[in-house]
Coordinates of C-alpha atoms in Angstrom, one line a residue:
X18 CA 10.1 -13.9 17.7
X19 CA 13.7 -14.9 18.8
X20 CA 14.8 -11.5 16.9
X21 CA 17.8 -11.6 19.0
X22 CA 19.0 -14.9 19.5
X23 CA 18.7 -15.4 15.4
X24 CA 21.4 -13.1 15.2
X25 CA 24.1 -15.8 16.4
X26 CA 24.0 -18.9 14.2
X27 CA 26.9 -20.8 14.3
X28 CA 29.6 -21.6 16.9
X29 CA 32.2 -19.3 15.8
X30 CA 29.9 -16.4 16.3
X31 CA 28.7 -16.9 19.6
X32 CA 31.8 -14.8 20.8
X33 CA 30.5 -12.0 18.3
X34 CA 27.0 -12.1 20.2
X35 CA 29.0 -11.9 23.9
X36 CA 30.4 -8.8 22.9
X37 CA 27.7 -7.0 21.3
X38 CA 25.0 -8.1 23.3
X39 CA 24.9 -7.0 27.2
X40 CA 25.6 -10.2 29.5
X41 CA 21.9 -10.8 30.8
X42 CA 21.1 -13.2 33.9
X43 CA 25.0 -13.1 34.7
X44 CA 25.2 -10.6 38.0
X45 CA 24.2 -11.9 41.3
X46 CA 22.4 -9.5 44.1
X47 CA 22.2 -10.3 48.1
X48 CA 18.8 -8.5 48.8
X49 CA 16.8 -9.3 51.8
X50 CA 13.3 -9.0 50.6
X51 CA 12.5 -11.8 48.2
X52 CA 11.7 -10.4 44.6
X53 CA 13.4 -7.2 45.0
X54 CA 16.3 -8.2 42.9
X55 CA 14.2 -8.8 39.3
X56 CA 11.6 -7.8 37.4
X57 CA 10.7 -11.0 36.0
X58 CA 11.9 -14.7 37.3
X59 CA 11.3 -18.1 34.7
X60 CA 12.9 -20.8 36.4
X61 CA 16.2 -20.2 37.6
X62 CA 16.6 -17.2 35.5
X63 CA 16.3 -13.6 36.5
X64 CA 15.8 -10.4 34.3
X65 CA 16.6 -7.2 35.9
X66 CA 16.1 -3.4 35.6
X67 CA 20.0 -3.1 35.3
X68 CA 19.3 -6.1 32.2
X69 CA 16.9 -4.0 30.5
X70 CA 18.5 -1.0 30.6
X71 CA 22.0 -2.3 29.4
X72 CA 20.3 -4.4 26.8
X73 CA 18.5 -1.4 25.8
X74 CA 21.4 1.3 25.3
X75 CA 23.7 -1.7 23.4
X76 CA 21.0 -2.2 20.9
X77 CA 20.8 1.2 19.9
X78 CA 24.4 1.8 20.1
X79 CA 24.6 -1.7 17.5
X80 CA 21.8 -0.6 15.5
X81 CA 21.4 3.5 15.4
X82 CA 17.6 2.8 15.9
X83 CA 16.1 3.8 19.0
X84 CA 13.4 0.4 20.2
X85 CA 11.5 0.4 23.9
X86 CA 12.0 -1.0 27.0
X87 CA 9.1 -2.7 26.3
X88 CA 10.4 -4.2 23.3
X89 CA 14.1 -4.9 25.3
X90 CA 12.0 -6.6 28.0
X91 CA 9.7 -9.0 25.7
X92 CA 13.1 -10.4 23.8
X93 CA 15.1 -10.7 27.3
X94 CA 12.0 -12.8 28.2
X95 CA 12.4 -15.0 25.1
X96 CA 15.9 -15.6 26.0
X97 CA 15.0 -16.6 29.5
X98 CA 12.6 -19.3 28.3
X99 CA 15.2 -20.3 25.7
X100 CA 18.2 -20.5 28.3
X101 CA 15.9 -22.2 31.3
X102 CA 15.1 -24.8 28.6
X103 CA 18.4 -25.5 28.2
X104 CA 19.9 -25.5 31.4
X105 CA 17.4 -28.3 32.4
X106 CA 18.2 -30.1 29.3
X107 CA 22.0 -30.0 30.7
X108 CA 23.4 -28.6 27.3
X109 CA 26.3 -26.3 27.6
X110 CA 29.5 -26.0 25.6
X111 CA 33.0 -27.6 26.6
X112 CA 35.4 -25.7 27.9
X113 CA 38.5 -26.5 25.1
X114 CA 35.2 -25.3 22.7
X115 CA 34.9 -21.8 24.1
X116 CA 38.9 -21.8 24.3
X117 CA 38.9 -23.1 20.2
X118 CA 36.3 -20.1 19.3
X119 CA 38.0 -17.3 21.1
X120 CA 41.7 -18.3 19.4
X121 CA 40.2 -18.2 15.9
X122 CA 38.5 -14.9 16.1
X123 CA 40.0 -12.7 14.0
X124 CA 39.5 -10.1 16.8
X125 CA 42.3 -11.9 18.6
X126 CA 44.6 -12.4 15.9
X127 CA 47.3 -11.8 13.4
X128 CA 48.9 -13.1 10.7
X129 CA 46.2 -16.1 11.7
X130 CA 47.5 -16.0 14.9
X131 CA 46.0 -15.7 18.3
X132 CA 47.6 -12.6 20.1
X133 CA 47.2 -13.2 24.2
X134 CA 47.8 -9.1 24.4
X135 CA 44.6 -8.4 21.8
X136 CA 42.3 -10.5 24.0
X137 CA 43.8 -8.8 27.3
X138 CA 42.8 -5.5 26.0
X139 CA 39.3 -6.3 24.7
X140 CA 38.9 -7.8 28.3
X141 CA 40.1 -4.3 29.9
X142 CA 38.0 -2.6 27.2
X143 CA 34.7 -4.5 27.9
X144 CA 35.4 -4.3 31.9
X145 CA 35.1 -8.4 32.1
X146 CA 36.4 -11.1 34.0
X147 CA 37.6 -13.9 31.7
X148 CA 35.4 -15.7 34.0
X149 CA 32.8 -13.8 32.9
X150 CA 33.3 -14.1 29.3
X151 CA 33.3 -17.9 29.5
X152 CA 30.3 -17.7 31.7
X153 CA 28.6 -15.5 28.7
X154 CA 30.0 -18.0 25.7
X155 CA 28.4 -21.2 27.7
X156 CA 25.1 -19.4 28.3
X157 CA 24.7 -17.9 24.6
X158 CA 26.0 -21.2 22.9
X159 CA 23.3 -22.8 25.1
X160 CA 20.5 -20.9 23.6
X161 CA 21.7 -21.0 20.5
X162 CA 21.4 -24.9 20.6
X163 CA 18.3 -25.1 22.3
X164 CA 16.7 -22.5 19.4
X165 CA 18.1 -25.0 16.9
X166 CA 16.8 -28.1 18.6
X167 CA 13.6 -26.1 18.5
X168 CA 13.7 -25.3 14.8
X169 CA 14.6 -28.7 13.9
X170 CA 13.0 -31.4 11.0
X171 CA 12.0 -28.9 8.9
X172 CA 13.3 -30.8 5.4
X173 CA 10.7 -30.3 2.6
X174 CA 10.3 -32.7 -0.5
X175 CA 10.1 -31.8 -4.1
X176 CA 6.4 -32.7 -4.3
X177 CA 5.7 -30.4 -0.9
X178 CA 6.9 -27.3 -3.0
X179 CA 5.4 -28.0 -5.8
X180 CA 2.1 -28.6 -4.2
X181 CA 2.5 -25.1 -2.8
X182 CA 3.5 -23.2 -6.2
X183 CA 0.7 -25.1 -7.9
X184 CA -1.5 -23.5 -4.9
X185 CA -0.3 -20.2 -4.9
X186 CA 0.8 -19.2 -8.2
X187 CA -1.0 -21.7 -10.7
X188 CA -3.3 -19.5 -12.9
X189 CA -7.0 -20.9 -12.7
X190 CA -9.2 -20.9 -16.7
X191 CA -12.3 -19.6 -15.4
X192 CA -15.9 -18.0 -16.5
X193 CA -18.5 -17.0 -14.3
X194 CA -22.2 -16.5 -14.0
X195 CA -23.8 -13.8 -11.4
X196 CA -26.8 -13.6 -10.2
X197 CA -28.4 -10.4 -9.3
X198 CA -29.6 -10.3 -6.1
X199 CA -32.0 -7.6 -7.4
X200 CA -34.2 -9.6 -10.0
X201 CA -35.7 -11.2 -7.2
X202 CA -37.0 -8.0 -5.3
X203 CA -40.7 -8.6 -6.7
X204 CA -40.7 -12.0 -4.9
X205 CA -40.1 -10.2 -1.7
X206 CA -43.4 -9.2 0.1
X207 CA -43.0 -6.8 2.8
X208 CA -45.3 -5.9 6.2
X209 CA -44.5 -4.1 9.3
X210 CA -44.2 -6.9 11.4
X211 CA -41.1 -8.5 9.2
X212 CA -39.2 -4.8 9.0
X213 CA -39.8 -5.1 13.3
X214 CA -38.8 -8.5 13.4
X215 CA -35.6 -7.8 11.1
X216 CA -34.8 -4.6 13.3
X217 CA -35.1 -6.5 16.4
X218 CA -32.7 -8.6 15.3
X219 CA -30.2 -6.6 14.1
X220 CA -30.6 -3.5 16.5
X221 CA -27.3 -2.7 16.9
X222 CA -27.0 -1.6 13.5
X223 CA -29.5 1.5 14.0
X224 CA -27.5 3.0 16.9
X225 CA -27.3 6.3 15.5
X226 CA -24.2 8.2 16.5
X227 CA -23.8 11.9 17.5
X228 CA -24.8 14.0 14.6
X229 CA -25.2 18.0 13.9
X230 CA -26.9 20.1 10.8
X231 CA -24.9 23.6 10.8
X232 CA -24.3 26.7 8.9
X233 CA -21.1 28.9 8.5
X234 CA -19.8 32.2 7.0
X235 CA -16.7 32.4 5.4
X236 CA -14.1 34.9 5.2
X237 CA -11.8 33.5 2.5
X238 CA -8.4 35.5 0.8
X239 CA -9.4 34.4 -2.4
X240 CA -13.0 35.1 -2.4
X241 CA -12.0 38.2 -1.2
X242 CA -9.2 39.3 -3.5
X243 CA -11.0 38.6 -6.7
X244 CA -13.8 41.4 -5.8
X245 CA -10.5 44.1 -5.8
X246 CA -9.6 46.2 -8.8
X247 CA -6.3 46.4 -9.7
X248 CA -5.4 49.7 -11.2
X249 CA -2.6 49.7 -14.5
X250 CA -0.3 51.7 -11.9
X251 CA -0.4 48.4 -9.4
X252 CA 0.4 46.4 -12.5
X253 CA 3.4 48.6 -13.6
X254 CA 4.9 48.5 -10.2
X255 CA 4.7 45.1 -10.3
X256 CA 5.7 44.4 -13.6
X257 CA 9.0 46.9 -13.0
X258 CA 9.5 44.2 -10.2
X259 CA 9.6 41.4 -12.5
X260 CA 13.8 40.4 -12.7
X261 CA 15.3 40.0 -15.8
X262 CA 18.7 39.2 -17.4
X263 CA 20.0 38.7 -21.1
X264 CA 19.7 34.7 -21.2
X265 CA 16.1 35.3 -19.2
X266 CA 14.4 38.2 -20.6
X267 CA 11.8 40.0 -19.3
X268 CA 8.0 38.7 -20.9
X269 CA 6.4 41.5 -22.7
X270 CA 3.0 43.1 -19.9
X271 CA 0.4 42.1 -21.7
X272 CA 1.6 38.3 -21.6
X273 CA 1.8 38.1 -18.2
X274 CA -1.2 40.7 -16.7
X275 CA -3.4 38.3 -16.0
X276 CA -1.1 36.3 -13.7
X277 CA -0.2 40.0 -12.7
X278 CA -3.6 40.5 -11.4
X279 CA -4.2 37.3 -9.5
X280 CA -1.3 38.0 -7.8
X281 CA -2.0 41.6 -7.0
X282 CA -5.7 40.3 -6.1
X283 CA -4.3 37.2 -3.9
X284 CA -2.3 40.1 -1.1
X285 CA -4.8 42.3 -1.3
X286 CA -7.2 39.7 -0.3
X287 CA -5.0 38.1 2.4
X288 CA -4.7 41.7 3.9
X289 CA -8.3 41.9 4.3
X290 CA -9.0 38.3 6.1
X291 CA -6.4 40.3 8.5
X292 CA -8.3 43.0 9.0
X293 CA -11.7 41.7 8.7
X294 CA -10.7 38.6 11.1
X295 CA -11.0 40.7 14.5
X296 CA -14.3 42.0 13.7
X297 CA -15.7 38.9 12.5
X298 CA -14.4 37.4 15.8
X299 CA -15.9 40.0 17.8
X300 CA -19.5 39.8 15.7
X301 CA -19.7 36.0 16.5
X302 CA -18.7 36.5 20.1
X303 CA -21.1 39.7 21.0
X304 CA -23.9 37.4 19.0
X305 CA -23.2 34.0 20.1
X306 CA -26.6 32.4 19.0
X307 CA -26.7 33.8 15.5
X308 CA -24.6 34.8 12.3
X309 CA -26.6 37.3 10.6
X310 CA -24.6 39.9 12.5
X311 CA -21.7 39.1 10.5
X312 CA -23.5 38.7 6.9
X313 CA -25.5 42.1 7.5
X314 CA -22.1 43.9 8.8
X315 CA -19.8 42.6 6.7
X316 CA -21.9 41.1 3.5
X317 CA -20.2 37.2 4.3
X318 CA -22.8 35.1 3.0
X319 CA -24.4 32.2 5.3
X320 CA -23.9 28.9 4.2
X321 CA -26.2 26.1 5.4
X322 CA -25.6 22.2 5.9
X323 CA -29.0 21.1 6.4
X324 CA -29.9 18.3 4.0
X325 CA -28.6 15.4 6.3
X326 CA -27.0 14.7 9.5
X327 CA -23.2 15.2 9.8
X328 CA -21.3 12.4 12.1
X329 CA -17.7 12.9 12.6
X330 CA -16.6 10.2 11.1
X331 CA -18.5 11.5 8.1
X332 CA -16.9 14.3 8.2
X333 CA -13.4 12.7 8.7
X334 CA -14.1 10.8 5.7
X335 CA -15.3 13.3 3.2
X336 CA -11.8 15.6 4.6
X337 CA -13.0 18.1 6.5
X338 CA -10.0 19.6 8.6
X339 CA -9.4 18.4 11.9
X340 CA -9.3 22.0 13.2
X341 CA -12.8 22.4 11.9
X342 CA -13.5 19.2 12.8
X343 CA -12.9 19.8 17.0
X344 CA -14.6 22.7 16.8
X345 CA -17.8 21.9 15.3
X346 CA -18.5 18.7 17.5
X347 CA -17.3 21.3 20.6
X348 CA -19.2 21.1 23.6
X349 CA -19.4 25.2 23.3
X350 CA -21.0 24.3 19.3
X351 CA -23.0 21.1 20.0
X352 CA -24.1 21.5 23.7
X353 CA -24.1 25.2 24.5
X354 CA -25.2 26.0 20.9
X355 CA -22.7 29.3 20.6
X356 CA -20.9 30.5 17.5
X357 CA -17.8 29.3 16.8
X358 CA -14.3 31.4 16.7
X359 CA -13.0 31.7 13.7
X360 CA -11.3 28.4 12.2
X361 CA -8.5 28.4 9.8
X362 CA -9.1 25.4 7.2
X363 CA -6.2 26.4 5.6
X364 CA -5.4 28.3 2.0
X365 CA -6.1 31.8 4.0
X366 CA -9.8 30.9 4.6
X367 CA -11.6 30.9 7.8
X368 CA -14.9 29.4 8.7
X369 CA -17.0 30.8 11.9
X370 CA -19.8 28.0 12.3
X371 CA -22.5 27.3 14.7
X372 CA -25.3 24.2 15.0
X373 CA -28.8 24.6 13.7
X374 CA -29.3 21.0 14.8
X375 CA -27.9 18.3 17.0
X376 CA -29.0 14.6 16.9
X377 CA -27.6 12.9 20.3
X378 CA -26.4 9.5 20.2
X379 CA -29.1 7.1 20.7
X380 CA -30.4 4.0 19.9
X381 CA -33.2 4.8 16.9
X382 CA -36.3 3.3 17.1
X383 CA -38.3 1.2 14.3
X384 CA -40.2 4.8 13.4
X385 CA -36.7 6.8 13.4
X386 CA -35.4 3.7 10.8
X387 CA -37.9 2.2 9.5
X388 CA -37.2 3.3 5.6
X389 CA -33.5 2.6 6.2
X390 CA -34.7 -1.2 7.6
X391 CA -37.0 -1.7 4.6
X392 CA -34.0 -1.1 2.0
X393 CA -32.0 -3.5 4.5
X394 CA -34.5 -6.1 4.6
X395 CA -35.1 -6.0 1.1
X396 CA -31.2 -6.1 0.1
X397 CA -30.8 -9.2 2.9
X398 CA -34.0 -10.9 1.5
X399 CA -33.6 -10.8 -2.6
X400 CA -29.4 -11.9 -1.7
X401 CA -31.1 -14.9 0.0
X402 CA -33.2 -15.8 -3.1
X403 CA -30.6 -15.1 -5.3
X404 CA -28.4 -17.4 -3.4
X405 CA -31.0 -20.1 -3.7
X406 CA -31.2 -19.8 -7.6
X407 CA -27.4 -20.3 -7.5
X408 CA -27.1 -23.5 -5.3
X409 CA -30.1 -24.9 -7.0
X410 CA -28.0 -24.1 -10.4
X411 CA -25.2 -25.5 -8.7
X412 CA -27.2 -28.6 -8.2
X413 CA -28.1 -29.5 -11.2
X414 CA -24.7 -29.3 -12.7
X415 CA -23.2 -31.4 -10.4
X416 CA -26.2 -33.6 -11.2
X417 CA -25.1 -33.9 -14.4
X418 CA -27.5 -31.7 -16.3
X419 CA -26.5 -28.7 -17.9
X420 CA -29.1 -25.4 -17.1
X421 CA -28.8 -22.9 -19.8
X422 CA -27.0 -19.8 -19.2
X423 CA -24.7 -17.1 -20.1
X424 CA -20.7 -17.8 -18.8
X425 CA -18.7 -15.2 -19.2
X426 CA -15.8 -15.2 -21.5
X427 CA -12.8 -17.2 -20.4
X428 CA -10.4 -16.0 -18.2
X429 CA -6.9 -16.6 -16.4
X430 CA -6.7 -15.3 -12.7
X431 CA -4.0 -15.6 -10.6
X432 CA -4.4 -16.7 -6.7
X433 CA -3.2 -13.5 -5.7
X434 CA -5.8 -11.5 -7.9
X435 CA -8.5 -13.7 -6.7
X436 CA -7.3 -12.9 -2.6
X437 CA -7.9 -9.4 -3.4
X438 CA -11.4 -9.5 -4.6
X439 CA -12.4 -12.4 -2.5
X440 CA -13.1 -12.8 1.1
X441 CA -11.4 -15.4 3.4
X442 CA -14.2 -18.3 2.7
X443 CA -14.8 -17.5 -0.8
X444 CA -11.1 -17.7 -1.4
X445 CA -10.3 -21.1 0.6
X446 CA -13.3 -23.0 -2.0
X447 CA -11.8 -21.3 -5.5
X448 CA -8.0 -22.6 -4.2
X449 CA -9.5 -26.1 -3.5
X450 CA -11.4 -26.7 -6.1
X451 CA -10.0 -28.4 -8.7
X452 CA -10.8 -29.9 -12.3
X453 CA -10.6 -33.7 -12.9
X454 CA -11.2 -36.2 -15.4
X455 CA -11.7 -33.8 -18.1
X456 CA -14.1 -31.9 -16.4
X457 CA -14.4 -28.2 -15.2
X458 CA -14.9 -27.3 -11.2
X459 CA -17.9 -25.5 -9.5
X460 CA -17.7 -23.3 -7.1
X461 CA -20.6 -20.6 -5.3
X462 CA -19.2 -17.2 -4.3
X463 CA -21.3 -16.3 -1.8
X464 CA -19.9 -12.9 0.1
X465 CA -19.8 -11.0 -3.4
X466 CA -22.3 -8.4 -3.8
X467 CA -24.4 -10.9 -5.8
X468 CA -23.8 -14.6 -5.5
X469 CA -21.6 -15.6 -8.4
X470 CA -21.3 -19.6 -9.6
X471 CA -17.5 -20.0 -10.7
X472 CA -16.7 -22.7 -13.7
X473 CA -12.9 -23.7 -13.4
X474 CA -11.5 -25.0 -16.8
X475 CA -8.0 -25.8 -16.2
X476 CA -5.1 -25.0 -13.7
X477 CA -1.8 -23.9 -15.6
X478 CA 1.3 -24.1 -13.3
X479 CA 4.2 -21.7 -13.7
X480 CA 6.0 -22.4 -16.6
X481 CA 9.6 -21.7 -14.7
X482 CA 8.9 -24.5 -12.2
X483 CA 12.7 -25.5 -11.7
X484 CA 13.3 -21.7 -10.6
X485 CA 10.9 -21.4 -8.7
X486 CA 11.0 -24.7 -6.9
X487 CA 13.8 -24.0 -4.6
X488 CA 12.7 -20.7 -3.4
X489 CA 9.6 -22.4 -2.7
X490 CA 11.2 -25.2 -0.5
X491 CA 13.4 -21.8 1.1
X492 CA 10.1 -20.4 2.4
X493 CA 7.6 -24.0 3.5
X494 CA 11.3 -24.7 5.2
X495 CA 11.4 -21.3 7.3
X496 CA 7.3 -21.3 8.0
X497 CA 7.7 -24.9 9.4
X498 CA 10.5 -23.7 11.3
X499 CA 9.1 -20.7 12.6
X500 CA 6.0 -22.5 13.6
X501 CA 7.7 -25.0 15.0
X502 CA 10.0 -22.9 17.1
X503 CA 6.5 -21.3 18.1
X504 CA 5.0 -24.4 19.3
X505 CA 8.3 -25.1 21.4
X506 CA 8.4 -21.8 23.1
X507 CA 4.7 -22.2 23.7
X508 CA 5.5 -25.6 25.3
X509 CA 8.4 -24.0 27.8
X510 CA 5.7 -21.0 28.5
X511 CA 3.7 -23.7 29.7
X512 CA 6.6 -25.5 31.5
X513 CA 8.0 -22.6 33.5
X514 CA 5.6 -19.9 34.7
X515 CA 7.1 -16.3 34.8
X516 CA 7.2 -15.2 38.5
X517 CA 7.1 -11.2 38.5
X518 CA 9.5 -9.9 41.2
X519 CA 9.6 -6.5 43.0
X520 CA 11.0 -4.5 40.0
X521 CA 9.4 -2.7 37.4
X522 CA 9.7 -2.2 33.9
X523 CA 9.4 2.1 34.0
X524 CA 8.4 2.8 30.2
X525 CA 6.4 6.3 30.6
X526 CA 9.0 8.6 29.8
X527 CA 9.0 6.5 26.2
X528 CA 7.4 8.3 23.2

């Protein structure tokens, strides 16, 4: 947020921002129909077609990068909220102020000197008033401020940062104790009307997606090739064809035959996927519900796929092309039950396929599922038993007995190692817990595979504290002020509703 505006810091580059930026909000239109004249209205403030567009073409031009109108539009909105803020709060900049900043930049000068003829010429250059440029200068020093005012009170003690390295980079002494969810599976009895009852209630689970069993021939260059002979004149000619000089010289035939031959092998079977293509094309055409055409014809052996159902996002994820993949869940393929033409998967290999079976998308009933629901229920049940055992465990430590069981050895983990093994709730209890008076912290894992009961020794903070401390204050300072600036821009959002005019923002021809 504010990508734009953050640019321009300080007073003495507010000039800097005029001239790169396009002046937005400073034109003035006499349209009869109201609205016609913007795209967008907050307040006072207008933003244009003519805004967007010039906005648009200086950023690239600044930046080399190419961003959308879109993107042009949401800042220029930004700014509007920013400036309508502070035109209401009556901040603007003096007029000897703007005069001050355009003498001292070095734009304008020599020798440290402001040259009257330099800022003539930029004027002619830019095709401004001076008027104009003023006009720009009081408007961008006015956001600027009102950004700042919204960024403001964001100091951060010693003791804030060093609460937050403790937190995020303190290592935690731990050992751990799982327990496996499936020691409990004999304690889980099972009947038809719990798998129903657990199906019922998680029915949107068994929606079973389009699916397809299928078979294919292939007609691959390798395959091919490696049933060729390759006579010894085939390997002379292309051994004579082998270059050589006197710093590379030629290897002796017998050294490199067998590379020879694969070679040989490889065109030879390339040139007959060429020639065999058309007729295999024509076989699966002329016999569109069957491929034993093609296997008695041409000897291509029929694959089959037949030992489960094939989604498509199954197949996406065990890397089947995406040419393949288009054609196999075709409507010609899946609905109208045809042979396929042939696909190239790449590698000179091409697959002609065609359904034995298609599953439609439907929701599965309890007799379709109901081996897939046991091993559900079963998992869900025995993790709810195990998680018993381990708050029970839990318990009875805090309780101040001590249950016998087998920690793991002792271990140092970072915070960041434990985010990326941890989900979101698990994580927020290990960073909170904390050791104290001499004794270790418990904590219950419970979104692991098995629940898993956490002892926490000790808490080491980084041994380069003093480094680290300011870097740390760097970043709390910039999140508070970020969030800050947030809050405040949600609070003028809320204060000035955006009024949408005639205009529009045209972003179709964008890729």
């Amino acid at each position: 947020m504010f990508h734009i505006v953050e640019k321009y810091r300080t007073p003495a580059q507010i000039i800097l921002g005029v001239i790169c930026l396009s002046f937005v909000f400073a034109g003035g239109y006499s349209l009869a129909v109201p609205g016609a004249d913007y795209i967008s209205q907050i307040g006072d403030t207008k933003i244009r077609i003519n805004d967007v567009n010039d906005f648009q073409r200086q950023v690239q031009n600044a930046s080399g990068n190419s961003v959308s109108k879109q993107w042009v539009y949401d800042n220029l909105v930004e700014k509007a909220y920013i400036q309508q803020g502070a035109y209401d709060m009556g901040i603007s900049a003096p007029i000897d102020q703007i005069k001050q900043v355009i003498a001292s930049d070095p734009s304008f000068q020599e020798n440290g000197k402001f040259v009257e003829a330099k800022y003539r010429a930029f004027l002619q250059q830019a095709g401004m008033s001076e008027a104009n440029l003023v006009d720009g200068m009081r408007k961008q020093y006015a956001v600027q401020t009102m950004l700042n005012l919204m960024k403001a009170g964001n100091l951060v003690s010693d003791v804030q940062a060093k609460q937050m390295v403790n937190l995020l980079q303190a290592k935690r002494q731990l050992q751990t104790v799982t327990f496996p969810a499936a020691n409990f599976a004999k304690q889980v009895t099972i009947d038809d009307n719990k798998l129903k009852a657990y199906y019922e209630a998680n029915k949107k689970q068994y929606y079973l997606p389009q699916a397809v069993k299928y078979e294919f021939v292939q007609l691959s260059a390798t395959e091919l090739g490696a049933k060729e002979s390759v006579s010894e004149a085939e390997l002379k000619e292309a051994y004579d064809q082998i270059p050589s000089s006197a710093s590379a010289p030629k290897p002796d035939l017998e050294n490199v035959k067998a590379q020879l031959t694969q070679e040989i092998q490889a065109r030879k079977g390339t040139a007959l996927v060429a020639k065999m293509k058309e007729n295999v094309s024509d076989l699966a055409f002329n016999n569109p519900k069957t491929l034993q055409p093609i296997k008695d014809k041409l000897g291509l052996q029929i694959h089959k796929v037949d030992q489960g159902w094939i989604t498509r996002d199954m197949a996406n994820a065990g890397g089947m092309p995406k040419a393949l993949q288009d054609v196999l869940f075709s409507n010609d393929v899946l609905v109208k039950r045809y042979n396929s033409e042939p696909v190239d998967i790449g590698n000179g290999t091409y697959w002609v396929v065609r359904a034995l079976d298609v599953r439609k998308e439907h929701q599965a009933s309890f007799a379709e599922v109901k081996a897939q629901v046991q091993q559900h229920y079963i998992a869900a049940e025995t993790k709810k038993l195990a998680t018993e055992a381990a708050k029970q465990t839990l318990d009875a430590i805090n309780k101040g007995t001590n249950p016998a069981l087998s920690w793991s050895p002792s271990t140092d983990i970072t915070p960041q190692q434990a985010a990326a093994i941890m989900s979101k709730d698990d994580f927020q209890s290990w960073i909170k817990a904390k050791p104290a008076n001499s004794k270790p912290a418990y904590i219950l894992l419970n979104d692991q595979q098995d629940p898993v009961l956490v002892k926490i020794a000790a808490i080491t903070p980084p041994q380069n504290m003093d480094n680290v401390l300011p870097q740390a204050k760097q970043v709390i300072s910039e999140n508070l002020a970020q969030n800050l600036a947030t809050s405040n821009m949600q609070w003028l959002k809320s204060r000035y509703k955006i009024k949408h005019g005639a205009q529009k923002l045209e972003t179709g021809d964008e890729q």
